[in-house]
Amino acid sequence: MKNIPSDIPGTLGRLPLFQELASEQIAAVAAGVREKRLGRGEMLFQKGDPARGFFVILNGQIKLAFPSAQGNEKVVEILGPRQSFGEAVMFMDRPYPVFAEALTEATLLFIDQTVVYDLLKRDASFARKLLAGLSRRLHGLVHDVESYSLRSSVQRVIGYLLQHCPEDTGGKGVVELTLPTSKQVIASRLNLTPETLSRVFHDLTERGLIQVSGKVVSIVNVNSLREFDL
């Protein structure tokens, strides 16, 4: 790890966790931030490693997953730029319950727990605003659990595709998406088997809603796909 440029306060201020903080509070956090670079396939931490802080992704993708004795894994999250992870475990003072692996080359920020703890002791408003950010993150996680547990396999896949659509598509015309990782990893993230994911892609293709070529998924009409999701 090494010191990083001074534009980091702006990056931190856009995170949901820190959106409620004042500029001077963000600057105090940024003063204790360090950079970490990972190559594709490199492990950031293993399950059971001590959590001495949390991470923010500047670029690249990180996979959080549970290992299994059979050699399989259950993907918990696939995270990208401007997303953070590890906060809750840090505050609980427990080891990481998952492992973190770089799916691509990645650059992250490491925020040491001592920096956060020191601010919590010195600044009561920092504690209140940080709780607001954590609550917002928890709300998002609950929504994810609901989406991937209660919805059908088709709804999960459509929701995933729509989530990765550019916001300025207008809803019409063909939109091409490049899947951020392998179909096996995406299936695990959606709590599906790879076979089920392939079957859903096939069914949506047969209905004329998408076209699939390797890792490129072409949505024929975003509005039609969204309406099919209802």
C-alpha atoms as one frame of an Amber mdcrd trajectory, in Angstrom:
protein
   0.000   0.000   0.000   1.098   3.590  -0.514  -0.073   7.136  -0.123  -2.628
   8.373  -2.639  -3.529  11.644  -4.420  -5.400  14.471  -2.730  -8.604  14.057
  -4.795  -9.720  11.185  -2.566 -12.080  13.335  -0.386 -14.327  13.805  -3.417
 -14.423  10.063  -4.017 -15.249   9.331  -0.374 -17.930  12.016  -0.275 -19.878
  10.290  -3.049 -20.093   7.011  -1.152 -23.485   6.250   0.452 -21.649   5.586
   3.716 -20.187   9.098   3.846 -22.835  11.197   2.084 -24.039  12.716   5.343
 -20.554  13.824   6.475 -19.273  17.387   6.388 -16.268  18.176   4.195 -13.907
  18.479   7.169 -15.006  15.075   8.468 -14.391  13.488   5.083 -10.977  15.152
   4.956 -10.135  13.615   8.334 -11.022  10.158   7.015  -9.102  10.720   3.773
  -5.944  11.588   5.720  -5.717   7.983   6.904  -6.528   6.268   3.601  -4.069
   4.062   1.719  -4.112   2.506  -1.729  -4.106  -1.181  -2.614  -3.633  -2.588
  -6.120  -4.627  -6.129  -7.091  -4.046  -8.219 -10.171  -6.788 -10.325 -11.722
  -7.458 -13.383  -9.560  -5.492 -12.007  -6.609  -6.955 -12.457  -3.136  -7.504
  -9.364  -1.024  -8.308 -11.362   2.114  -9.389 -14.864   3.067 -12.308 -15.971
   5.198 -11.187 -15.779   8.820  -8.630 -12.996   8.306  -8.861 -10.186  10.889
 -10.827  -7.125   9.764  -8.661  -4.087  10.521 -10.564  -1.695   8.286 -12.713
  -1.573   5.174 -12.269  -0.977   1.472 -13.528   1.308  -1.301 -13.169   0.294
  -4.948 -11.759   2.943  -7.282 -11.705   0.733 -10.368 -12.070  -2.937 -11.213
 -14.322  -5.598  -9.704 -14.174  -7.535  -6.451 -15.996 -10.777  -5.687 -17.085
 -11.597  -2.134 -17.866 -15.283  -1.644 -18.165 -18.147   0.823 -15.862 -21.124
   0.201 -17.157 -24.666   0.635 -15.542 -27.955   1.594 -16.536 -29.348  -1.823
 -14.486 -26.692  -3.587 -17.507 -24.708  -4.723 -18.339 -21.182  -3.676 -21.409
 -19.019  -3.058 -20.976 -15.530  -4.422 -22.365 -12.937  -2.017 -21.624  -9.776
  -3.978 -19.892  -8.564  -7.112 -18.707  -5.047  -6.376 -17.445  -2.312  -8.672
 -16.210   1.299  -8.604 -17.473   3.595  -5.818 -18.693   0.696  -3.705 -17.401
  -0.107  -0.236 -17.273  -3.332   1.764 -16.104  -4.652   5.112 -17.583  -1.886
   7.278 -19.962  -4.024   9.339 -17.363  -6.688  10.097 -14.903  -4.009  11.170
 -17.357  -2.533  13.664 -18.227  -5.990  14.996 -14.522  -6.669  15.615 -14.820
 -10.089  14.003 -12.860 -11.810  11.219 -14.086 -11.621   7.650 -16.862 -14.209
   7.041 -16.102 -14.319   3.291 -13.102 -14.087   0.997 -12.486 -11.221  -1.421
 -10.970 -11.843  -4.850 -10.241  -9.463  -7.712 -12.176 -10.438 -10.837 -10.168
  -7.892 -12.812  -7.190  -5.678 -12.121  -8.406  -3.395  -9.355  -7.421  -0.363
  -7.332  -8.897   0.065  -3.857  -8.700   2.403  -0.923  -8.114   0.940   2.512
  -9.598   2.879   5.441  -7.984   1.816   8.700 -10.320   1.192  11.641  -8.146
   3.313  13.947  -8.944   6.404  11.843 -12.687   5.769  12.084 -12.583   4.878
  15.783 -10.630   8.029  16.605 -13.222  10.192  14.837 -16.060   8.377  16.597
 -14.488   9.224  19.964 -13.846  12.872  19.133 -16.897  13.820  17.075 -20.441
  12.870  18.106 -21.936  14.217  14.865 -19.583  11.958  12.896 -21.058   8.957
  14.720 -24.653  10.008  13.959 -23.955  10.664  10.285 -22.016   7.440   9.891
 -24.960   5.532  11.365 -27.192   7.145   8.756 -24.865   5.932   6.024 -24.742
   2.413   7.460 -28.539   2.343   7.677 -28.788   3.297   4.004 -26.399   0.475
   3.131 -28.415  -1.980   5.254 -31.602  -0.976   3.445 -29.926  -1.787   0.142
 -28.753  -5.181   1.394 -32.256  -6.062   2.593 -33.585  -5.166  -0.852 -30.980
  -7.462  -2.428 -31.960 -10.352  -0.169 -35.612  -9.822  -1.044 -34.853  -9.627
  -4.763 -32.736 -12.765  -4.892 -34.815 -14.831  -2.467 -38.458 -14.069  -3.243
 -38.382 -13.383  -6.973 -38.496 -16.046  -9.683 -35.378 -17.041 -11.590 -36.572
 -15.110 -14.650 -37.252 -11.986 -12.574 -33.794 -12.179 -10.995 -32.054 -12.383
 -14.357 -34.123  -9.586 -15.884 -33.552  -7.429 -12.810 -29.813  -8.027 -13.079
 -29.755  -7.055 -16.765 -31.831  -3.924 -16.185 -29.600  -2.933 -13.284 -26.608
  -2.906 -15.653 -28.348  -0.924 -18.411 -27.217   2.662 -19.011 -29.747   5.096
 -17.575 -29.949   7.201 -20.750 -31.165   4.484 -23.148 -34.649   5.964 -23.478
 -36.064   2.471 -23.173 -36.023   1.763 -26.916 -33.500   0.386 -29.356 -30.896
  -2.328 -28.887 -28.665  -1.992 -25.818 -25.508  -4.083 -25.641 -24.199  -5.159
 -22.243 -20.919  -6.918 -21.606 -21.323  -9.200 -18.612 -18.802  -8.085 -15.969
 -17.730 -11.615 -15.094 -18.369 -15.254 -15.963 -21.896 -16.631 -16.188 -21.036
 -19.087 -13.421 -20.203 -16.245 -11.015 -23.322 -14.299 -12.028 -25.479 -17.390
 -11.494 -24.072 -17.843  -7.994 -24.705 -14.166  -7.226 -28.336 -14.553  -8.319
 -28.695 -17.736  -6.256 -29.173 -19.798  -9.412 -27.385 -22.761 -10.925 -25.426
 -22.101 -14.135 -27.872 -24.395 -15.924 -30.847 -22.308 -14.759 -29.171 -19.085
 -15.879 -28.494 -20.586 -19.311 -32.108 -21.751 -19.560 -33.434 -18.280 -18.670
 -31.146 -16.668 -21.267 -32.423 -19.192 -23.816 -36.084 -18.515 -22.945 -35.631
 -14.733 -23.148 -33.862 -15.170 -26.488 -36.702 -17.326 -27.793 -39.156 -14.570
 -26.826 -37.113 -12.047 -28.800 -36.229  -9.979 -25.743 -32.462 -10.497 -25.753
 -29.644 -11.924 -27.859 -26.620 -13.587 -26.270 -23.173 -13.956 -27.826 -20.550
 -15.066 -25.329 -20.378 -12.397 -22.609 -22.298  -9.833 -24.707 -26.038  -9.603
 -24.050 -28.040  -7.426 -26.439 -31.354  -6.206 -25.030 -33.612  -5.798 -28.049
 -35.941  -3.359 -26.284 -35.436  -2.229 -22.684 -39.082  -1.264 -22.176 -40.291
  -4.655 -23.375 -37.879  -6.424 -21.059 -38.935  -4.204 -18.151 -42.628  -4.875
 -18.818 -41.965  -8.596 -18.991 -40.461  -8.302 -15.509 -43.750  -7.084 -14.024
